[in-house]
PDB file of C-alpha atoms in Angstrom:
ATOM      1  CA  UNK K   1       0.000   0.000   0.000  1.00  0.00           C
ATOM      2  CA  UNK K   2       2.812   2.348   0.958  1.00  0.00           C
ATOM      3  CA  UNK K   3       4.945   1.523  -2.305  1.00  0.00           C
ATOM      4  CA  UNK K   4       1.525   2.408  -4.363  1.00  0.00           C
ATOM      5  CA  UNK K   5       1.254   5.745  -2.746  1.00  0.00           C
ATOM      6  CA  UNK K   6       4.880   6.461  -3.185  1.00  0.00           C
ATOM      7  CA  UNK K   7       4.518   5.914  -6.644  1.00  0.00           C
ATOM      8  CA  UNK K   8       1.259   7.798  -7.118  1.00  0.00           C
ATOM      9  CA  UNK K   9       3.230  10.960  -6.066  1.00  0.00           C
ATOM     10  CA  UNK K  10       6.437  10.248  -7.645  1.00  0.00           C
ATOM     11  CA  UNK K  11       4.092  10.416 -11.058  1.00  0.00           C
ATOM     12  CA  UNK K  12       2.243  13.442 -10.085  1.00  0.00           C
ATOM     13  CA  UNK K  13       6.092  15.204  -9.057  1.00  0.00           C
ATOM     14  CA  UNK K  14       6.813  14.122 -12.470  1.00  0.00           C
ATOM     15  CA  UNK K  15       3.786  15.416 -14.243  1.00  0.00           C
ATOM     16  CA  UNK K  16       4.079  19.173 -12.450  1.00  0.00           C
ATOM     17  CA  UNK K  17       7.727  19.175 -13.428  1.00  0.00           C
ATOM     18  CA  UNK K  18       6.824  18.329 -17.235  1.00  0.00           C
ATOM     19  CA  UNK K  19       4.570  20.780 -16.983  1.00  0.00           C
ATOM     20  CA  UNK K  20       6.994  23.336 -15.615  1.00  0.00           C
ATOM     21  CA  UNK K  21       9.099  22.719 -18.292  1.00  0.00           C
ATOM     22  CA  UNK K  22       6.835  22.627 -21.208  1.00  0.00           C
ATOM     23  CA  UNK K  23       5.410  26.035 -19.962  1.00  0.00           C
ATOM     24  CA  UNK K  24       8.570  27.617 -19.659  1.00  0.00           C
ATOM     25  CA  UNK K  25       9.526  26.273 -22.881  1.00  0.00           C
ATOM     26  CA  UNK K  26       6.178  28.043 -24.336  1.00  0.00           C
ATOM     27  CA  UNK K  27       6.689  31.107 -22.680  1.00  0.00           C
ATOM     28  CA  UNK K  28      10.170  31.719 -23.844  1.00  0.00           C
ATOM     29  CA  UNK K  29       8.977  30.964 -27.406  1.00  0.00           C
ATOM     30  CA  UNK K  30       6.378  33.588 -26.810  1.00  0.00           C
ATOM     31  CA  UNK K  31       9.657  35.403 -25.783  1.00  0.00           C
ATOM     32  CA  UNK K  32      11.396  34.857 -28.929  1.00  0.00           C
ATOM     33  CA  UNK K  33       8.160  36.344 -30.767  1.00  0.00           C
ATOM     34  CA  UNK K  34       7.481  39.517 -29.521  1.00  0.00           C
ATOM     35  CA  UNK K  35      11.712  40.484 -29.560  1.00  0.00           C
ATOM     36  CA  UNK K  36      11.449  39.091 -33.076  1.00  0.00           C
ATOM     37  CA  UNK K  37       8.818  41.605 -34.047  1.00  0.00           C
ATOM     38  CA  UNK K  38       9.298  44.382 -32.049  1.00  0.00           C
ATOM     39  CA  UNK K  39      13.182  45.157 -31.292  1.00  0.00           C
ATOM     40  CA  UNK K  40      14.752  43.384 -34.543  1.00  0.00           C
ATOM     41  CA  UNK K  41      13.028  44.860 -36.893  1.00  0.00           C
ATOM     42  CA  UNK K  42      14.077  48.726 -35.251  1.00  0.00           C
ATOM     43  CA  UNK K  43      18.033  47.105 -34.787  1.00  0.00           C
ATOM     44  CA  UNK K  44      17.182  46.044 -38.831  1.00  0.00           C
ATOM     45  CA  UNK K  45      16.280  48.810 -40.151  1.00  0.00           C
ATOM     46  CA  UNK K  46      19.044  51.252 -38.909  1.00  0.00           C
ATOM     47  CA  UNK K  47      21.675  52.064 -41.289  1.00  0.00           C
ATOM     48  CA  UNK K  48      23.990  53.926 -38.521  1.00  0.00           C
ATOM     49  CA  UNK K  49      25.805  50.900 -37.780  1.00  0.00           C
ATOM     50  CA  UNK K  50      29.700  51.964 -37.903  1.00  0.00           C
ATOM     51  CA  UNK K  51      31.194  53.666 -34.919  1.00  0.00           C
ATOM     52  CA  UNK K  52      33.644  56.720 -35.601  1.00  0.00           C
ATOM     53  CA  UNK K  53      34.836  59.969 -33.822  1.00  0.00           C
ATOM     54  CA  UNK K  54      32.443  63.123 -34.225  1.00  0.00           C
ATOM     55  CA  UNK K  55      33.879  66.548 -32.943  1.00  0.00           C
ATOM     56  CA  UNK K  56      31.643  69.521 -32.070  1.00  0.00           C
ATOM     57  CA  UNK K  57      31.491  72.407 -34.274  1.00  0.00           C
ATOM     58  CA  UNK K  58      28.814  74.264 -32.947  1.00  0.00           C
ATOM     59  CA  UNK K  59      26.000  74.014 -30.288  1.00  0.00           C
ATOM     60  CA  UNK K  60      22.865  76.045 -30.608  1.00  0.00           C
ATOM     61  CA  UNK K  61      19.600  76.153 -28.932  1.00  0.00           C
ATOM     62  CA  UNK K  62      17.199  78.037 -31.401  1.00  0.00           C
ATOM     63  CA  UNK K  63      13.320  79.201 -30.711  1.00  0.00           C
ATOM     64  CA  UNK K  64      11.001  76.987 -29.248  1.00  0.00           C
ATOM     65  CA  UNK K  65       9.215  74.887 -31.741  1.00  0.00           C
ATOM     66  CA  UNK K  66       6.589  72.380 -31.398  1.00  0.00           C
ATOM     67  CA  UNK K  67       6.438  68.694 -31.084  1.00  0.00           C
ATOM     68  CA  UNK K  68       7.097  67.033 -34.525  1.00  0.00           C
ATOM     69  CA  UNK K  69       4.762  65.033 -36.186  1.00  0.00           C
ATOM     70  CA  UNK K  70       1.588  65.711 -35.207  1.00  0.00           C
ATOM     71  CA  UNK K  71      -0.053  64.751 -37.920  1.00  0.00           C
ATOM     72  CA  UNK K  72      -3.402  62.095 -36.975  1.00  0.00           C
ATOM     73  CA  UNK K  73      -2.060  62.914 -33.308  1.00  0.00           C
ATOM     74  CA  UNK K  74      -4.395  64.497 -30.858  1.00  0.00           C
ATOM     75  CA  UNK K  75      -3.627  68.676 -29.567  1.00  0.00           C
ATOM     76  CA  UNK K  76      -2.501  67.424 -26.429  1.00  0.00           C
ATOM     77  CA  UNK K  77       0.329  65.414 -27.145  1.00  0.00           C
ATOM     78  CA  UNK K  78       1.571  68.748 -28.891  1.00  0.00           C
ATOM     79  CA  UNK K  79       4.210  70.626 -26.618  1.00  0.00           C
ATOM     80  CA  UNK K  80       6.756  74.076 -27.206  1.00  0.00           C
ATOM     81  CA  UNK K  81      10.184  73.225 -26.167  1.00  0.00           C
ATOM     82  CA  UNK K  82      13.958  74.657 -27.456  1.00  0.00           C
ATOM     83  CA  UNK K  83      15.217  73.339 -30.617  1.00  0.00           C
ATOM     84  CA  UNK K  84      18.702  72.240 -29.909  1.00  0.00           C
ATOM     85  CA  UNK K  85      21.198  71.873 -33.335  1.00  0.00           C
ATOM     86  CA  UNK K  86      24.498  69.724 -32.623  1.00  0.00           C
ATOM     87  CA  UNK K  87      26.247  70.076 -35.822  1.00  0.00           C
ATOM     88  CA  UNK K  88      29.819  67.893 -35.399  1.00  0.00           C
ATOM     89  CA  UNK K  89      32.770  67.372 -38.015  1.00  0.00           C
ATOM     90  CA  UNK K  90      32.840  63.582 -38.768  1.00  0.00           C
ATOM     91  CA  UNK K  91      36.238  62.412 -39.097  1.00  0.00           C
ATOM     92  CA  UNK K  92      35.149  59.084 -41.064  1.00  0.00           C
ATOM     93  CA  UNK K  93      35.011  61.862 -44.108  1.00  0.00           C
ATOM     94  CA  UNK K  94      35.679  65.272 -42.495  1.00  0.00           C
ATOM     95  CA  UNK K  95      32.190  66.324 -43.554  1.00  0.00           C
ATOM     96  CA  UNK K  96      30.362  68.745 -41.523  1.00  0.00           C
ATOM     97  CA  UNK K  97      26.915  67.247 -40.428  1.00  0.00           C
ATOM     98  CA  UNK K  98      24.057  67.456 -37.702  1.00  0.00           C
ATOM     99  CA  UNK K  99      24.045  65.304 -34.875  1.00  0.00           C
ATOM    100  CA  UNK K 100      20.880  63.399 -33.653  1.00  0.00           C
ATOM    101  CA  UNK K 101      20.591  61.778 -30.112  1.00  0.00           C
ATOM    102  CA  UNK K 102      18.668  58.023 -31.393  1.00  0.00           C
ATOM    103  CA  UNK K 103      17.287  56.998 -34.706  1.00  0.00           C
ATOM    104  CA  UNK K 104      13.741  57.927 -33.331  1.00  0.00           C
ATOM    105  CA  UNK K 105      15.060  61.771 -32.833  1.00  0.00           C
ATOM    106  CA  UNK K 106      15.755  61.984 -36.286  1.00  0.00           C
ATOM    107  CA  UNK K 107      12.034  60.189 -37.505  1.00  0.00           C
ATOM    108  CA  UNK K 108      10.240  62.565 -34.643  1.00  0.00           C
ATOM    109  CA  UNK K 109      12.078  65.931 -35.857  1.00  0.00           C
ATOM    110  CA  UNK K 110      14.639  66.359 -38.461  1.00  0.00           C
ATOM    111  CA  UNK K 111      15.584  69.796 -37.777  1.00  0.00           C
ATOM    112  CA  UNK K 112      16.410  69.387 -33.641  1.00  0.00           C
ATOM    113  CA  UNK K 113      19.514  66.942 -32.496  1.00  0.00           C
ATOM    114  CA  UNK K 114      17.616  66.377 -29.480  1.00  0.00           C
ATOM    115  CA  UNK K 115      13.956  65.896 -28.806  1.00  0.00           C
ATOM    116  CA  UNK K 116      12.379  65.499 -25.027  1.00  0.00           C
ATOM    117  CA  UNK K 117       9.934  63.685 -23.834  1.00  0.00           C
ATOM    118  CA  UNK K 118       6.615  65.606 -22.760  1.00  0.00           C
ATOM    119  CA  UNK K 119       7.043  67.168 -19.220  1.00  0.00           C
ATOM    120  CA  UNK K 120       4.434  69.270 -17.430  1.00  0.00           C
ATOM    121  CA  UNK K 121       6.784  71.847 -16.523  1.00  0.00           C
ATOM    122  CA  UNK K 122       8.855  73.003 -19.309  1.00  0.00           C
ATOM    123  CA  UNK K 123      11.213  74.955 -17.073  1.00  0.00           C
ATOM    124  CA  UNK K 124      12.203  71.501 -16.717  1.00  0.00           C
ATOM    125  CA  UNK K 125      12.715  70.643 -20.654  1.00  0.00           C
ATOM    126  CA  UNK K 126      14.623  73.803 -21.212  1.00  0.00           C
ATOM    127  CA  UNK K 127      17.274  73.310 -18.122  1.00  0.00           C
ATOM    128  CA  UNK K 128      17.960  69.871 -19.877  1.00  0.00           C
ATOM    129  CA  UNK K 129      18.245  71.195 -23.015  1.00  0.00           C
ATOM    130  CA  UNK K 130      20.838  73.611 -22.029  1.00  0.00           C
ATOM    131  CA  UNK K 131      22.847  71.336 -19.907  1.00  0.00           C
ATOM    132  CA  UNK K 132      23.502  68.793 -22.844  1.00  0.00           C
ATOM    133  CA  UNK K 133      24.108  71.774 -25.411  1.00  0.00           C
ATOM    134  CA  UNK K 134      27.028  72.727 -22.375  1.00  0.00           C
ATOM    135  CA  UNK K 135      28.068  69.354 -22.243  1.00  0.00           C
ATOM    136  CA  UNK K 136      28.442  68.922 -25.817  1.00  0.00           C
ATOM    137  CA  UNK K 137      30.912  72.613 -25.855  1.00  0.00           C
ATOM    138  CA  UNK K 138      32.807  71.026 -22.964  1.00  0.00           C
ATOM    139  CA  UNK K 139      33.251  67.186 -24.106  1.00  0.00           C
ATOM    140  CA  UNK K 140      34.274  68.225 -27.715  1.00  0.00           C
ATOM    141  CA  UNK K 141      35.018  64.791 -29.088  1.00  0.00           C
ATOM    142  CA  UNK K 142      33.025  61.794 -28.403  1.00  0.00           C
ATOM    143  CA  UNK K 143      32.254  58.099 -30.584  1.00  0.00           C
ATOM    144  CA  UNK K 144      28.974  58.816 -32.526  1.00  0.00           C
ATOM    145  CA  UNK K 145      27.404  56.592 -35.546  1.00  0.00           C
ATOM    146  CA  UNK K 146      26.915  57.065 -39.143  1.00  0.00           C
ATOM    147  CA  UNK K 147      26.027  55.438 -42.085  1.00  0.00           C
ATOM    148  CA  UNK K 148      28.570  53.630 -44.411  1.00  0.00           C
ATOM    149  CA  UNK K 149      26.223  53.294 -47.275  1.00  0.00           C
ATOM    150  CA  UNK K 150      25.792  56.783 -47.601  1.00  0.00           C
ATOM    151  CA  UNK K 151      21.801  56.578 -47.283  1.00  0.00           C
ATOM    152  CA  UNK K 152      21.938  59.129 -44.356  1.00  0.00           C
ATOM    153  CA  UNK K 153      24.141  62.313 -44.380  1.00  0.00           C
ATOM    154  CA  UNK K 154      23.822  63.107 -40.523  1.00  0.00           C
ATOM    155  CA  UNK K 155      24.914  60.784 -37.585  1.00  0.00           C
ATOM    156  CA  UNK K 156      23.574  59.851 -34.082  1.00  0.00           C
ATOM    157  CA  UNK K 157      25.152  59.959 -30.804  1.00  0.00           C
ATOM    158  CA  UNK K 158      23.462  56.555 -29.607  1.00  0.00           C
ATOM    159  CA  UNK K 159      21.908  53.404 -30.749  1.00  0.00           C
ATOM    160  CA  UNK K 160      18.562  52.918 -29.340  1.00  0.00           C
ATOM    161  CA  UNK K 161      18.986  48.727 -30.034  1.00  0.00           C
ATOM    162  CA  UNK K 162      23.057  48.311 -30.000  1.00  0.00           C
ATOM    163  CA  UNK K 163      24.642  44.900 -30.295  1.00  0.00           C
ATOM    164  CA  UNK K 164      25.240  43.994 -27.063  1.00  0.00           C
ATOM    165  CA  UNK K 165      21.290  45.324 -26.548  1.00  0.00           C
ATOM    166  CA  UNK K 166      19.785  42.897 -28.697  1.00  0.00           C
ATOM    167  CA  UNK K 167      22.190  39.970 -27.245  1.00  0.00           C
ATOM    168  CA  UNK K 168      20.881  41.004 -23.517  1.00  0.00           C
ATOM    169  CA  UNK K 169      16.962  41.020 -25.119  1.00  0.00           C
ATOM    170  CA  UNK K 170      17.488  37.545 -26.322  1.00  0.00           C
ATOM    171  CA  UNK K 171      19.657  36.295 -23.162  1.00  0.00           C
ATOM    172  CA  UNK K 172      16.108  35.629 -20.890  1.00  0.00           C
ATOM    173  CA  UNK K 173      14.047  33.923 -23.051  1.00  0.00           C
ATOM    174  CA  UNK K 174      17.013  31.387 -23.811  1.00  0.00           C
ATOM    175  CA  UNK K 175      17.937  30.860 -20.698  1.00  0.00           C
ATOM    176  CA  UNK K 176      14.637  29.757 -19.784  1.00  0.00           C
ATOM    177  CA  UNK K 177      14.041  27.980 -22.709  1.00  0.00           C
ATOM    178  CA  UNK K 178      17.093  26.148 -21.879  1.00  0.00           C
ATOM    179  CA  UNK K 179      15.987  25.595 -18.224  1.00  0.00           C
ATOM    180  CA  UNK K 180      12.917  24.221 -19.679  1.00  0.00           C
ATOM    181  CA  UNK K 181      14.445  21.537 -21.630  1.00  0.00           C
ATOM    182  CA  UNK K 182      16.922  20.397 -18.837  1.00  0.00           C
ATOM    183  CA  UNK K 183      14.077  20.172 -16.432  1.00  0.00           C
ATOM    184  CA  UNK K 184      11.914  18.259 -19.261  1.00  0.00           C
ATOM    185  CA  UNK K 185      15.144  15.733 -20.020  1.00  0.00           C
ATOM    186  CA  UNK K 186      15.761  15.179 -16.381  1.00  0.00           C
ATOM    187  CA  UNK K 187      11.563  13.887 -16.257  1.00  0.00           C
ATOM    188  CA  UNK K 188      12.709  11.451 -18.959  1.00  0.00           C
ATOM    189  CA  UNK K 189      15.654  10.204 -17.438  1.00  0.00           C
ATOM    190  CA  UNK K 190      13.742   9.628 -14.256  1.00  0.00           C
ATOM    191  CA  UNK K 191      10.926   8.051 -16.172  1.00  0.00           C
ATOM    192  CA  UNK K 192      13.404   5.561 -17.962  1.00  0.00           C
ATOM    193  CA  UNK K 193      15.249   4.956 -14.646  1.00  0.00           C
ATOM    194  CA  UNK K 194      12.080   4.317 -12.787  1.00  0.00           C
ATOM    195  CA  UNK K 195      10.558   1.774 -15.815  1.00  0.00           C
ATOM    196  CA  UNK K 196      14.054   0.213 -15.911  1.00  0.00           C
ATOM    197  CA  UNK K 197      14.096  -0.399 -12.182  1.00  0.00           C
ATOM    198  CA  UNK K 198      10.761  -2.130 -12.211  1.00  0.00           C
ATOM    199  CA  UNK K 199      11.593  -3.842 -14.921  1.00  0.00           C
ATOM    200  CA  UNK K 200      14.309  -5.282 -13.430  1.00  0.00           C
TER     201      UNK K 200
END
């Protein structure tokens, strides 16, 4: 009677760990999806993929202008705030271009190097604004991006999906996947140990 019982819940141990496994086997694939269709595509797509030296020609914070394409987007998500233009000397070709902070900066407004995000005090957006423009006339040379084909004149300070981003995004969902399969194989071998033993 006690042997029977034992083996009841060895069989039910066994069946929650499958299940363990095959669920986070099934959630890391689910993993794998939504990086695959979100964050590759962006890390795709950008054409600023060779690293060089960029040093600062000029720093200037113009008039305020508003938040770039609003087009389809609703009045409130419209917001003033200082147009600052980095424009740096690339070494790559010595050409004199403007600067943009991420690959998004340049899609939201083409004629600011920086663009904030929306803040309800905009004392707050303009003291930002003016530190980085001082930051860039202090640090005068710094690694930026820019585009080997040729496709895009201007550079970027910062990749929003680097390299060693997109290796991090995928690092989770394959270690769990992995941890999934090791806990599914050790079911097995437990399985086949446990029929062999009878057996026997």
């Amino acid at each position: 009677m006690l042997r029977k019982k034992l083996v009841t819940a060895q069989k039910r141990g066994e069946t929650r760990a499958l299940c363990l496994g095959l669920g986070m086997v099934t959630c890391s694939m689910m993993m794998y999806f939504f990086i695959g269709i979100t964050i590759v595509p962006f890390y795709t797509k950008s054409v600023w993929t060779t690293e060089t030296v960029c040093k600062v020609l000029k720093a200037n914070i113009k008039d305020k202008v508003l938040c770039p394409n609003s087009e389809g987007s609703e009045d409130e998500d419209i917001f003033p705030y200082p147009c600052l233009q980095v424009w740096v000397n690339l070494t790559a070709s010595g050409q004199e271009v403007m600067l943009y902070h991420t690959e998004d900066t340049l899609e939201r407004n083409p004629k600011c190097s920086y663009v904030p995000g929306k803040l309800e005090n905009s004392k707050d957006v303009k003291a930002r604004i003016e530190t980085i423009a001082s930051n860039f006339k202090k640090y005068q040379t710094f690694p930026c991006y820019y585009d080997p084909g040729g496709t895009q004149t201007n550079v970027i300070l910062s990749r929003l999906y680097p390299p060693k981003g997109l290796l991090f995004a995928f690092l989770w969902p394959t270690l769990t996947f992995t941890g999934g399969c090791l806990i599914i194989v050790l079911v097995k071998i437990s399985q086949y140990v446990s029929v062999l033993s009878a057996w026997q």
